[in-house]
XYZ file of C-alpha atoms in Angstrom:
718
model
C -191.444 40.424 -32.819
C -189.314 39.072 -29.889
C -186.562 41.127 -28.161
C -183.755 39.473 -26.253
C -180.972 41.231 -24.170
C -177.494 39.701 -25.204
C -173.957 40.917 -24.376
C -171.632 41.374 -27.326
C -170.035 37.969 -26.699
C -173.512 36.305 -26.884
C -174.540 37.842 -29.994
C -171.952 35.719 -31.833
C -171.885 32.652 -29.357
C -172.566 29.225 -31.259
C -172.687 28.470 -34.855
C -174.704 31.289 -36.691
C -174.513 33.851 -39.346
C -175.696 37.542 -39.908
C -176.189 38.439 -43.388
C -175.969 42.194 -44.419
C -177.915 42.804 -47.750
C -176.014 44.497 -50.188
C -178.515 47.302 -50.543
C -177.684 48.565 -47.180
C -174.716 51.243 -47.028
C -171.210 50.405 -46.325
C -169.794 50.566 -43.131
C -169.676 54.114 -41.936
C -168.571 54.556 -38.235
C -165.506 56.782 -37.719
C -163.067 56.965 -35.082
C -164.763 60.379 -33.936
C -167.323 60.276 -32.427
C -168.765 56.626 -32.892
C -165.672 54.359 -31.919
C -164.462 56.731 -29.358
C -167.846 56.669 -27.647
C -167.841 53.014 -27.844
C -164.365 52.601 -26.370
C -165.566 55.088 -23.444
C -168.320 52.619 -22.550
C -165.860 49.490 -22.610
C -163.503 51.507 -20.133
C -166.461 52.313 -17.984
C -167.541 48.517 -17.974
C -163.746 47.634 -16.858
C -163.749 50.275 -14.033
C -166.828 48.638 -12.799
C -165.297 45.306 -12.919
C -162.262 46.475 -10.806
C -164.505 48.259 -8.262
C -167.528 46.558 -7.719
C -167.981 43.412 -9.831
C -170.878 41.965 -7.791
C -173.080 45.019 -8.267
C -172.123 45.361 -12.091
C -175.276 45.552 -14.549
C -175.051 45.563 -18.181
C -174.684 48.887 -19.907
C -177.299 48.853 -22.920
C -175.839 50.098 -26.073
C -178.898 50.305 -28.520
C -180.626 47.615 -30.652
C -180.450 45.450 -33.725
C -183.166 44.023 -35.852
C -182.795 40.778 -37.427
C -185.196 38.297 -39.288
C -184.462 34.703 -39.556
C -183.742 33.180 -42.780
C -185.100 29.520 -43.539
C -182.075 27.172 -43.806
C -181.982 23.620 -44.955
C -179.742 20.648 -44.524
C -176.211 21.535 -43.582
C -176.713 25.322 -43.710
C -175.647 27.255 -40.832
C -178.500 29.155 -39.235
C -178.825 32.460 -40.631
C -180.176 35.824 -39.973
C -180.847 38.963 -42.402
C -179.779 42.242 -40.882
C -182.742 44.849 -40.982
C -180.951 47.365 -38.739
C -177.751 47.473 -36.602
C -175.118 46.391 -39.278
C -172.807 49.005 -38.178
C -172.864 47.677 -34.589
C -172.515 44.214 -35.580
C -169.467 44.975 -37.867
C -167.860 47.254 -35.181
C -168.263 44.245 -32.692
C -166.708 41.825 -34.989
C -164.019 44.211 -35.734
C -163.440 44.858 -31.701
C -163.144 41.110 -31.251
C -160.676 40.693 -34.081
C -158.473 43.592 -32.773
C -158.672 41.809 -28.947
C -157.867 38.398 -30.569
C -154.907 39.843 -32.428
C -153.774 41.551 -29.238
C -154.202 38.354 -27.172
C -152.035 36.180 -29.971
C -149.190 39.101 -29.679
C -148.664 38.209 -26.084
C -149.372 34.339 -26.497
C -152.734 34.641 -24.338
C -155.022 31.719 -24.240
C -157.724 34.140 -25.192
C -156.703 34.338 -28.669
C -158.246 30.803 -29.430
C -161.176 31.612 -27.258
C -161.995 34.916 -29.226
C -161.695 32.981 -32.705
C -164.971 31.129 -31.709
C -166.880 34.289 -31.809
C -165.345 35.422 -35.185
C -165.478 32.126 -37.390
C -167.868 29.216 -37.181
C -166.473 25.744 -37.616
C -167.946 22.061 -37.904
C -170.121 20.972 -40.580
C -171.345 23.807 -43.243
C -172.846 23.506 -46.751
C -170.424 26.175 -47.874
C -167.472 26.688 -45.658
C -165.777 29.312 -47.380
C -168.666 31.810 -46.821
C -170.617 30.119 -44.130
C -167.484 30.239 -41.544
C -167.926 34.122 -41.005
C -170.128 35.152 -38.443
C -171.001 38.554 -40.201
C -171.161 38.457 -44.107
C -171.092 42.265 -44.797
C -171.942 44.276 -47.721
C -170.023 43.774 -51.020
C -167.806 46.999 -50.594
C -166.557 45.891 -47.128
C -166.455 42.181 -47.604
C -162.829 41.869 -48.753
C -161.488 44.190 -45.993
C -163.531 42.398 -43.133
C -162.525 39.008 -44.544
C -158.812 39.827 -44.232
C -159.216 41.085 -40.797
C -161.148 38.260 -39.555
C -159.050 35.570 -41.201
C -155.843 36.308 -42.548
C -155.636 33.129 -44.502
C -158.852 33.568 -46.410
C -158.992 32.908 -50.136
C -160.099 36.313 -50.993
C -160.661 36.027 -54.813
C -163.021 32.912 -54.089
C -165.280 34.695 -51.583
C -165.564 38.130 -52.999
C -164.763 39.843 -56.430
C -161.558 41.255 -57.101
C -161.031 44.911 -55.822
C -162.545 47.855 -58.219
C -160.436 51.356 -58.871
C -162.163 52.287 -55.580
C -160.667 49.496 -53.455
C -157.381 51.080 -53.127
C -158.621 53.639 -50.619
C -158.230 52.684 -46.754
C -161.655 51.434 -45.594
C -163.285 52.512 -42.455
C -163.223 48.866 -41.191
C -159.603 48.718 -41.543
C -159.370 52.070 -39.823
C -161.656 50.863 -36.958
C -159.534 47.851 -36.460
C -156.371 49.558 -36.228
C -158.146 52.119 -33.589
C -159.099 49.321 -31.419
C -155.722 47.242 -31.761
C -154.093 50.664 -30.604
C -156.265 51.095 -27.562
C -156.253 47.571 -26.454
C -152.389 47.419 -26.641
C -152.257 50.776 -24.590
C -154.815 49.268 -22.170
C -153.074 45.965 -21.410
C -149.395 47.293 -21.637
C -149.808 50.711 -20.210
C -149.562 49.641 -16.670
C -147.314 47.164 -14.716
C -150.174 44.760 -14.033
C -150.212 41.369 -15.645
C -151.081 41.927 -19.433
C -152.986 38.662 -19.424
C -154.992 39.925 -16.430
C -155.825 42.991 -18.024
C -156.726 41.364 -21.348
C -159.090 38.931 -19.255
C -160.870 41.950 -17.667
C -161.486 43.296 -21.275
C -162.997 40.165 -22.221
C -165.145 40.030 -19.294
C -166.301 43.696 -19.972
C -167.664 42.548 -23.435
C -169.216 39.540 -22.082
C -170.916 40.876 -18.701
C -170.801 44.878 -18.992
C -172.217 45.720 -22.507
C -175.452 44.587 -23.878
C -177.606 45.184 -26.923
C -181.246 44.490 -27.551
C -181.570 41.740 -30.323
C -185.165 42.263 -31.921
C -186.043 39.183 -33.922
C -188.937 39.791 -36.242
C -191.781 37.404 -36.904
C -194.226 37.012 -39.701
C -196.137 40.279 -40.106
C -193.940 42.472 -38.781
C -192.980 45.515 -40.921
C -189.121 45.746 -40.973
C -189.145 49.262 -42.743
C -191.096 50.827 -40.040
C -189.034 49.310 -37.273
C -186.015 50.430 -39.317
C -187.020 54.174 -39.612
C -188.337 54.633 -35.869
C -185.188 53.350 -34.366
C -183.043 55.847 -32.727
C -179.196 54.974 -32.243
C -176.075 57.149 -32.106
C -174.881 56.023 -35.304
C -174.455 57.868 -38.485
C -177.419 59.739 -39.689
C -179.255 58.137 -42.411
C -179.650 60.387 -45.661
C -182.833 60.630 -47.741
C -181.209 58.061 -50.302
C -180.198 55.602 -47.362
C -184.034 55.508 -46.359
C -185.245 55.127 -49.836
C -182.876 52.483 -50.749
C -183.824 50.358 -47.631
C -187.387 51.115 -48.315
C -187.040 49.624 -51.889
C -185.275 46.511 -51.226
C -187.046 45.690 -47.906
C -190.020 45.393 -50.113
C -188.291 42.603 -52.189
C -187.539 40.513 -49.060
C -188.196 37.082 -48.481
C -186.202 35.725 -51.492
C -184.020 33.416 -49.192
C -180.334 32.533 -50.030
C -178.318 30.583 -52.369
C -174.900 29.207 -51.551
C -174.616 31.389 -48.539
C -175.573 34.721 -50.037
C -178.817 36.378 -50.208
C -180.917 36.228 -53.240
C -181.844 40.055 -53.236
C -178.176 40.944 -53.595
C -177.975 40.397 -57.363
C -180.754 43.098 -57.532
C -178.510 45.463 -55.627
C -175.418 44.717 -57.616
C -176.911 45.441 -60.966
C -178.894 48.525 -60.049
C -177.827 50.168 -56.472
C -174.211 49.150 -56.375
C -173.212 51.739 -59.046
C -174.980 54.395 -57.041
C -172.901 53.663 -54.067
C -169.783 54.547 -55.891
C -167.622 57.818 -55.301
C -168.960 59.467 -58.280
C -172.514 59.880 -56.583
C -171.015 60.625 -53.242
C -169.703 63.957 -54.444
C -171.255 67.027 -53.367
C -173.209 69.217 -55.878
C -174.694 72.665 -55.402
C -177.969 73.876 -56.695
C -178.721 77.464 -55.773
C -177.437 77.673 -52.081
C -177.941 74.051 -51.467
C -175.151 71.411 -51.465
C -175.861 67.590 -51.268
C -174.627 64.519 -52.799
C -175.253 63.953 -56.512
C -177.226 60.811 -55.325
C -179.699 62.871 -53.576
C -180.313 65.242 -56.455
C -180.578 62.429 -58.749
C -183.493 60.560 -56.743
C -185.011 64.055 -56.396
C -185.355 64.773 -60.108
C -186.446 61.165 -60.412
C -189.296 61.481 -58.195
C -190.167 64.973 -59.729
C -190.057 63.613 -63.240
C -192.688 60.673 -62.339
C -195.067 62.602 -60.252
C -194.978 65.866 -62.441
C -194.669 67.977 -59.213
C -191.911 69.809 -57.187
C -190.050 67.662 -54.640
C -187.249 68.754 -52.287
C -184.550 66.609 -50.967
C -186.193 67.131 -47.484
C -189.230 65.438 -48.326
C -187.844 62.930 -50.816
C -188.327 59.851 -48.782
C -191.999 60.614 -47.535
C -193.221 61.525 -51.011
C -191.650 58.571 -52.652
C -193.124 56.181 -50.140
C -196.481 57.869 -50.435
C -196.226 57.753 -54.146
C -195.492 53.865 -54.372
C -198.234 53.060 -51.809
C -200.813 55.436 -53.357
C -200.352 54.864 -56.980
C -198.594 51.443 -57.236
C -196.656 52.739 -60.492
C -194.503 49.533 -60.975
C -195.502 46.178 -61.425
C -192.328 44.789 -59.090
C -189.193 45.937 -57.476
C -187.238 45.112 -60.250
C -189.062 47.390 -62.699
C -188.942 49.974 -60.219
C -185.004 49.758 -59.971
C -184.868 49.703 -63.387
C -186.656 53.260 -63.755
C -184.231 54.675 -61.272
C -181.030 53.219 -63.179
C -182.652 55.027 -66.392
C -182.643 58.126 -64.576
C -179.038 57.814 -63.042
C -177.896 57.089 -66.635
C -179.170 60.408 -67.727
C -177.972 62.329 -64.656
C -174.532 61.054 -64.892
C -174.128 62.406 -68.502
C -175.644 65.624 -67.148
C -172.939 65.657 -64.353
C -170.041 64.578 -66.593
C -170.905 67.396 -69.345
C -169.155 65.996 -72.297
C -169.290 68.632 -75.116
C -169.919 66.184 -77.472
C -173.107 64.733 -76.120
C -176.145 66.671 -76.359
C -177.089 65.863 -72.832
C -173.699 66.460 -71.378
C -173.817 69.983 -72.998
C -177.266 70.857 -71.685
C -175.630 69.812 -68.231
C -172.988 72.507 -68.729
C -175.364 75.101 -69.795
C -177.694 74.526 -66.844
C -174.636 74.719 -64.411
C -173.728 78.233 -66.202
C -177.248 79.402 -66.024
C -178.106 77.842 -62.721
C -181.317 76.163 -63.940
C -181.311 72.925 -62.086
C -185.201 73.118 -62.070
C -185.256 72.027 -65.600
C -183.612 68.764 -64.783
C -186.808 66.716 -64.032
C -188.086 67.689 -67.655
C -184.642 66.908 -69.072
C -184.652 63.352 -67.478
C -188.319 62.858 -69.018
C -187.228 64.016 -72.486
C -184.214 61.832 -72.403
C -185.767 58.433 -71.254
C -189.177 58.938 -73.165
C -188.491 56.332 -76.080
C -190.868 58.682 -78.482
C -188.490 61.474 -78.245
C -185.013 59.970 -78.700
C -184.481 60.816 -82.456
C -185.327 64.295 -81.560
C -183.748 64.849 -78.204
C -181.053 67.193 -79.385
C -183.803 69.408 -80.885
C -185.907 69.465 -77.855
C -182.799 70.405 -75.680
C -181.781 73.072 -77.927
C -185.395 74.519 -77.675
C -184.997 74.356 -73.978
C -182.010 75.933 -73.836
C -182.879 78.741 -76.176
C -185.976 79.386 -74.143
C -184.085 79.739 -70.859
C -181.162 81.742 -72.435
C -183.199 84.206 -74.363
C -185.179 84.829 -71.208
C -182.081 85.276 -69.223
C -180.623 87.984 -71.824
C -183.989 89.756 -71.519
C -183.747 89.830 -67.688
C -186.979 87.946 -67.388
C -187.679 86.086 -63.990
C -186.838 82.613 -63.101
C -188.694 82.206 -59.926
C -191.659 80.224 -61.632
C -189.252 77.895 -63.525
C -189.704 74.941 -61.033
C -193.436 74.613 -61.286
C -193.269 75.580 -65.003
C -190.791 72.898 -66.056
C -192.327 69.977 -64.084
C -196.059 70.916 -65.309
C -194.744 70.469 -68.947
C -193.992 66.909 -68.159
C -197.611 65.828 -67.805
C -198.473 67.637 -70.615
C -196.092 65.892 -72.840
C -197.159 62.559 -71.415
C -200.743 62.835 -72.162
C -200.370 64.442 -75.584
C -201.041 62.135 -78.704
C -199.203 64.563 -81.110
C -195.442 64.647 -81.582
C -194.052 65.313 -78.227
C -191.225 67.567 -79.421
C -193.310 69.652 -81.463
C -195.862 69.597 -78.582
C -192.927 71.186 -76.231
C -191.903 73.527 -78.781
C -195.525 74.853 -79.610
C -196.012 75.226 -75.869
C -193.157 77.213 -75.156
C -193.839 79.209 -78.101
C -197.359 80.204 -77.294
C -196.439 81.609 -73.616
C -197.145 85.029 -73.304
C -196.783 86.467 -70.140
C -193.494 87.887 -68.363
C -193.282 84.792 -66.180
C -193.244 82.239 -68.891
C -192.936 83.685 -72.655
C -190.158 82.880 -74.890
C -188.842 85.998 -76.371
C -188.945 86.616 -79.975
C -186.082 87.993 -82.111
C -187.158 91.486 -81.733
C -187.322 91.540 -77.817
C -184.200 89.580 -77.764
C -182.484 92.188 -79.861
C -183.708 94.904 -77.739
C -182.204 93.142 -74.560
C -178.993 92.024 -76.370
C -178.303 95.523 -77.727
C -179.702 97.812 -75.200
C -179.460 96.010 -71.834
C -176.462 95.860 -69.537
C -175.292 92.212 -69.430
C -172.153 92.176 -67.521
C -172.209 91.519 -63.727
C -169.669 89.479 -61.934
C -172.192 87.182 -60.808
C -173.142 86.456 -64.530
C -169.560 85.554 -65.511
C -170.356 81.779 -65.976
C -173.228 82.435 -68.028
C -171.366 85.136 -70.372
C -168.398 82.907 -70.681
C -170.848 80.094 -71.966
C -172.496 82.398 -74.460
C -169.347 83.698 -75.788
C -167.819 80.043 -76.012
C -170.641 79.035 -78.011
C -170.713 82.035 -80.358
C -166.851 81.267 -80.818
C -167.628 77.934 -81.731
C -170.073 78.916 -84.305
C -167.958 81.299 -85.655
C -165.074 78.807 -86.834
C -165.483 78.097 -90.358
C -165.052 74.881 -91.955
C -161.416 76.171 -93.028
C -160.396 76.581 -89.389
C -158.822 73.690 -87.247
C -160.894 72.032 -84.836
C -159.573 73.734 -81.764
C -160.958 72.627 -78.020
C -160.904 75.447 -75.595
C -158.774 74.207 -72.707
C -157.605 77.468 -71.181
C -159.462 79.165 -68.472
C -161.071 81.964 -70.094
C -162.648 84.978 -68.333
C -165.011 87.923 -69.793
C -163.083 91.019 -70.374
C -164.307 94.673 -71.375
C -162.912 95.754 -74.546
C -163.174 99.194 -73.816
C -162.358 99.179 -70.022
C -165.123 100.085 -67.004
C -162.409 102.690 -66.031
C -162.288 104.027 -69.556
C -161.896 107.694 -68.481
C -158.179 106.805 -67.594
C -157.104 106.020 -71.211
C -159.835 105.999 -73.657
C -160.967 109.702 -74.239
C -163.823 110.968 -76.115
C -162.876 112.252 -79.481
C -162.726 115.997 -79.465
C -162.109 116.095 -75.841
C -158.598 115.667 -74.594
C -158.844 116.575 -70.986
C -161.976 115.525 -68.990
C -161.224 117.986 -66.218
C -161.108 121.176 -68.291
C -164.480 120.580 -69.964
C -166.239 118.673 -66.837
C -169.059 120.968 -67.141
C -169.489 120.954 -71.009
C -172.996 119.435 -71.553
C -171.935 117.871 -74.796
C -169.158 116.038 -73.175
C -171.448 114.945 -70.264
C -173.949 113.534 -73.003
C -171.413 111.605 -74.472
C -170.007 110.262 -71.157
C -173.512 109.156 -70.690
C -173.782 107.522 -74.116
C -170.261 105.571 -73.546
C -171.019 104.552 -69.770
C -174.307 103.127 -71.014
C -172.334 100.962 -73.725
C -169.435 99.580 -71.595
C -171.484 96.687 -70.036
C -173.204 95.865 -73.555
C -172.650 92.448 -75.045
C -170.663 94.144 -77.867
C -168.116 95.301 -75.607
C -167.432 91.988 -73.993
C -165.038 89.241 -75.263
C -163.087 86.071 -73.885
C -159.443 86.455 -72.683
C -157.128 84.083 -70.728
C -156.826 85.458 -67.228
C -153.271 86.362 -67.456
C -153.873 88.177 -70.527
C -157.091 89.849 -68.987
C -154.996 91.126 -66.100
C -152.080 92.462 -68.117
C -154.319 94.604 -70.727
C -157.329 95.292 -68.466
C -157.547 99.039 -68.245
C -154.956 99.913 -70.784
C -155.399 102.014 -73.791
C -156.526 100.969 -77.236
C -153.001 101.395 -78.489
C -151.859 98.867 -75.873
C -154.765 96.531 -75.732
C -155.270 95.663 -79.099
C -151.753 94.668 -80.041
C -151.701 92.544 -76.968
C -155.063 90.885 -78.008
C -153.803 90.423 -81.599
C -150.307 88.985 -80.383
C -151.721 86.441 -77.849
C -155.261 85.671 -78.644
C -156.224 83.042 -81.257
C -159.983 83.267 -80.912
C -162.270 84.063 -83.980
C -164.099 86.423 -81.159
C -160.813 88.341 -81.121
C -159.507 88.132 -84.585
C -162.211 90.228 -86.096
C -160.663 92.987 -83.787
C -157.538 93.042 -85.705
C -158.490 95.498 -88.666
C -159.945 98.178 -86.310
C -157.926 101.320 -85.931
C -160.281 102.628 -83.097
C -162.887 101.106 -80.764
C -165.761 103.653 -79.496
C -169.552 103.578 -78.979
C -170.503 102.938 -82.652
C -168.058 99.966 -82.822
C -169.707 98.461 -79.643
C -173.219 98.594 -81.434
C -171.670 97.463 -84.617
C -169.941 94.262 -83.049
C -173.317 93.964 -80.689
C -175.313 93.506 -84.019
C -173.010 91.042 -85.424
C -172.831 88.894 -82.398
C -176.517 88.987 -82.214
C -176.772 87.619 -85.760
C -174.666 84.645 -84.885
C -176.585 83.877 -81.457
C -179.951 83.862 -83.684
C -178.560 80.735 -85.652
C -177.612 79.152 -82.388
C -180.389 79.717 -80.299
C -183.502 79.968 -82.568
C -186.536 81.866 -81.452
C -190.284 80.854 -80.626
C -192.172 78.958 -83.290
C -195.063 81.385 -83.674
C -196.627 84.027 -85.917
C -194.574 87.228 -85.269
C -196.525 89.775 -83.520
C -195.650 93.104 -81.849
C -194.331 92.788 -78.300
C -196.908 94.407 -76.030
C -195.283 93.689 -72.709
C -193.787 96.563 -70.355
C -191.881 98.936 -72.446
C -188.918 99.280 -70.195
C -185.358 100.077 -71.538
C -184.751 96.388 -72.050
C -187.523 95.644 -74.207
C -188.489 98.896 -75.963
C -186.867 97.791 -79.511
C -189.436 95.032 -79.937
C -191.859 97.972 -81.034
C -189.867 98.990 -84.104
C -192.770 97.705 -86.092
C -194.861 100.677 -85.141
C -191.961 103.149 -85.203
C -193.150 106.432 -86.949
C -192.399 106.885 -90.756
C -189.026 107.507 -92.036
C -187.944 111.332 -91.421
C -190.341 112.094 -88.750
C -188.981 114.788 -86.478
C -188.656 113.873 -82.755
C -188.202 116.123 -79.809
C -187.727 115.379 -75.770
C -187.302 118.011 -73.178
C -185.136 116.785 -70.033
C -183.343 118.898 -67.486
C -184.370 122.140 -69.016
C -182.687 121.328 -72.202
C -184.790 120.146 -75.756
C -183.022 117.306 -77.548
C -183.999 116.789 -81.311
C -184.025 113.772 -83.474
C -185.309 112.288 -86.773
C -186.371 108.737 -87.676
C -183.520 107.574 -90.015
C -183.232 103.933 -91.211
C -185.735 102.648 -88.727
C -184.010 104.127 -85.825
C -183.945 107.604 -83.995
C -181.027 109.737 -84.614
C -180.462 111.845 -81.727
C -178.647 115.251 -82.798
C -177.301 115.945 -79.485
C -175.780 112.508 -79.115
C -174.925 111.837 -82.810
C -176.193 108.386 -82.151
C -178.889 105.950 -83.279
C -181.230 104.254 -81.027
C -183.838 101.498 -82.168
C -186.428 102.421 -79.558
C -187.509 105.771 -77.860
C -186.730 104.145 -74.463
C -183.269 103.526 -75.689
C -182.868 107.111 -76.840
C -184.262 108.157 -73.394
C -181.820 106.198 -71.574
C -179.008 107.309 -73.682
C -179.903 110.865 -72.722
C -180.701 110.482 -69.195
C -178.815 107.416 -67.985
C -181.880 106.314 -66.418
C -184.419 103.527 -67.585
C -187.532 105.112 -68.937
C -190.481 104.469 -71.053
C -189.529 106.684 -74.153
C -192.978 106.498 -75.624
C -194.054 108.923 -72.750
C -190.893 111.247 -73.239
C -190.736 111.946 -77.155
C -193.144 114.366 -79.052
C -193.700 113.731 -82.777
C -194.106 116.664 -85.306
C -197.272 115.993 -87.439
C -197.561 117.135 -91.028
C -199.669 120.324 -89.820
C -197.042 121.472 -88.062
C -198.297 120.308 -84.381
C -196.819 118.169 -82.087
C -198.223 114.805 -80.455
C -196.880 112.550 -77.805
C -195.521 109.219 -79.339
C -197.652 107.261 -76.835
C -200.815 108.912 -78.041
C -199.828 108.458 -81.578
C -199.293 104.784 -80.944
C -202.573 104.484 -79.271
C -204.665 106.256 -81.939
C -203.526 103.205 -84.431
C -200.507 104.835 -85.741
C -202.497 106.447 -88.572
C -201.800 109.896 -88.055
C -199.184 110.159 -90.678
C -200.435 109.967 -94.250
C -197.074 110.175 -95.608
C -193.589 111.384 -94.450
C -194.000 114.801 -92.839
C -192.940 117.632 -95.126
C -193.402 120.696 -92.831
C -190.127 121.908 -91.317
C -189.895 122.328 -87.491
C -189.918 125.672 -86.094
C -188.014 125.578 -82.701
């Protein structure tokens, strides 16, 4: 490469053109800090000219990298801009503003400056080759207008898109320079012509840049990445885009335009639109949608975790180490395919399986599944069964969430499935479902109906941070509950999760038989009933959807106030079912929770495996999965806690606790109802054997459940 020190004026002296490839980002310099810093440099150069012109040396303003393009016949000498398009464009805007200011005062410098903005004389395509700088597509119209007000814009550049109604930064930069120049030449009593002349001299003698002209064998990408400047920081997407397109260099030009530009227009120009520049959050990280899309794209292809911070380096290493594509167009086609899928994930149309999964993923904060979703949506062998594959993935994630199972392994788990599906010779959707179904550890299992029912009925689900998840869940249940006789109604209202029996239930929802809490505050029976009710409040059976205004108006109201308001103002099927109820208590919550679960099972089907007894940690949230080894009907049970003995009996596959007058589907749930703590009930409850002796429930289970030859007949003696 050959470096040359040139002033701003010299860069544009003579007949020459600088072509900015379309793949390079659009003009990005802002008034603060870039343009303000440049104007400060100009003012310093003016002061040196006024105080000591003889000793003045040029002020270095960074570097540009260019590569000469072969030209033939009448074509104007041309250079492809590898790095420095922001400076070149800014200098043109500065010279245009200076020319316009000179023209306004009738200065001779107006014509002089025109020579550094437009080429003249013989050219092959004058409409295009007359411009010293031929910018990227998004800036072409605005820059051409500023350089040449008589330009035939529709001939040299496409008509404006919807986004061209915004004020371009190039237009704002020209306005800034014009304001500063006018203030400089008119702000003093001196002759404006003289002050304008000194400004021109400052650009010609006082400011310089290094022009690096590449030769054969030079690597433009390496030079591009290592140059430092005071410009706008490059994002991972900027670096990746340049890396891709600079490997397609050397295609020359046609009719004054680089031949690489059509590749950009087809594949990357859509990614430079406002849609992809919008911020999106994943966890605590906020990045542009484009960055997330490219990260998912690479993760999907390499089958490994990729972060935004390491995106460019990993992408470059992947390309150089594996040569995954035959050529750059094929590489760009792959990115376009990923972008098409992720656009649907971001747009979240409820009528599109991919869009609906995007809505689900946002609600449940599982962006870690996106590389797998992109693979499923772009793999031709899956397309006919894509909705089925996405439904299985959604069920897997949602069931685990309701069961309180960890998500910490999701990123590696989901990308690891991709290579498994790529390599299988079986049906890929069947393989996906089979793999998810056979996982058995807490970190990756797909809960079956028993385990899910346990969590659904016995585990607290309401927390403020879970509002989005619960809203999605209830909206899907609402949709499923509408029969064919119902109108198709789209929920457009902003709905929130509301407790039917309020969290502050003691204010207006007394327990039957106890009119005043204060008078009976030491009554053990009341305390037990309060514990049961407190345990029921945040269960799914006690939650519903209401509009925020209705929610606020009835939030802590009594049943006699709340239910009429809900009946009058809510049209949801979820709430219509409450119309026929005369009361709402703990039993109602269990009953409704069970009914909701039956609907949920139809929406989110379980794993495809032979049903086996759940043998994980027997916590309160999972204990009901043990119902297959519950003691026989009629078995008498006993639990001593806090000095008090609690009795119960197995009835209809549940433990009916006498002191609570409530049934529980697991020993752990019964213990929690009595103690308001999470316990392993198998270690709490004793079972009455036929011979009149007692055995710990856990010991009975470990003995193989064979202790009872029949329903016990011996009456207990307490």
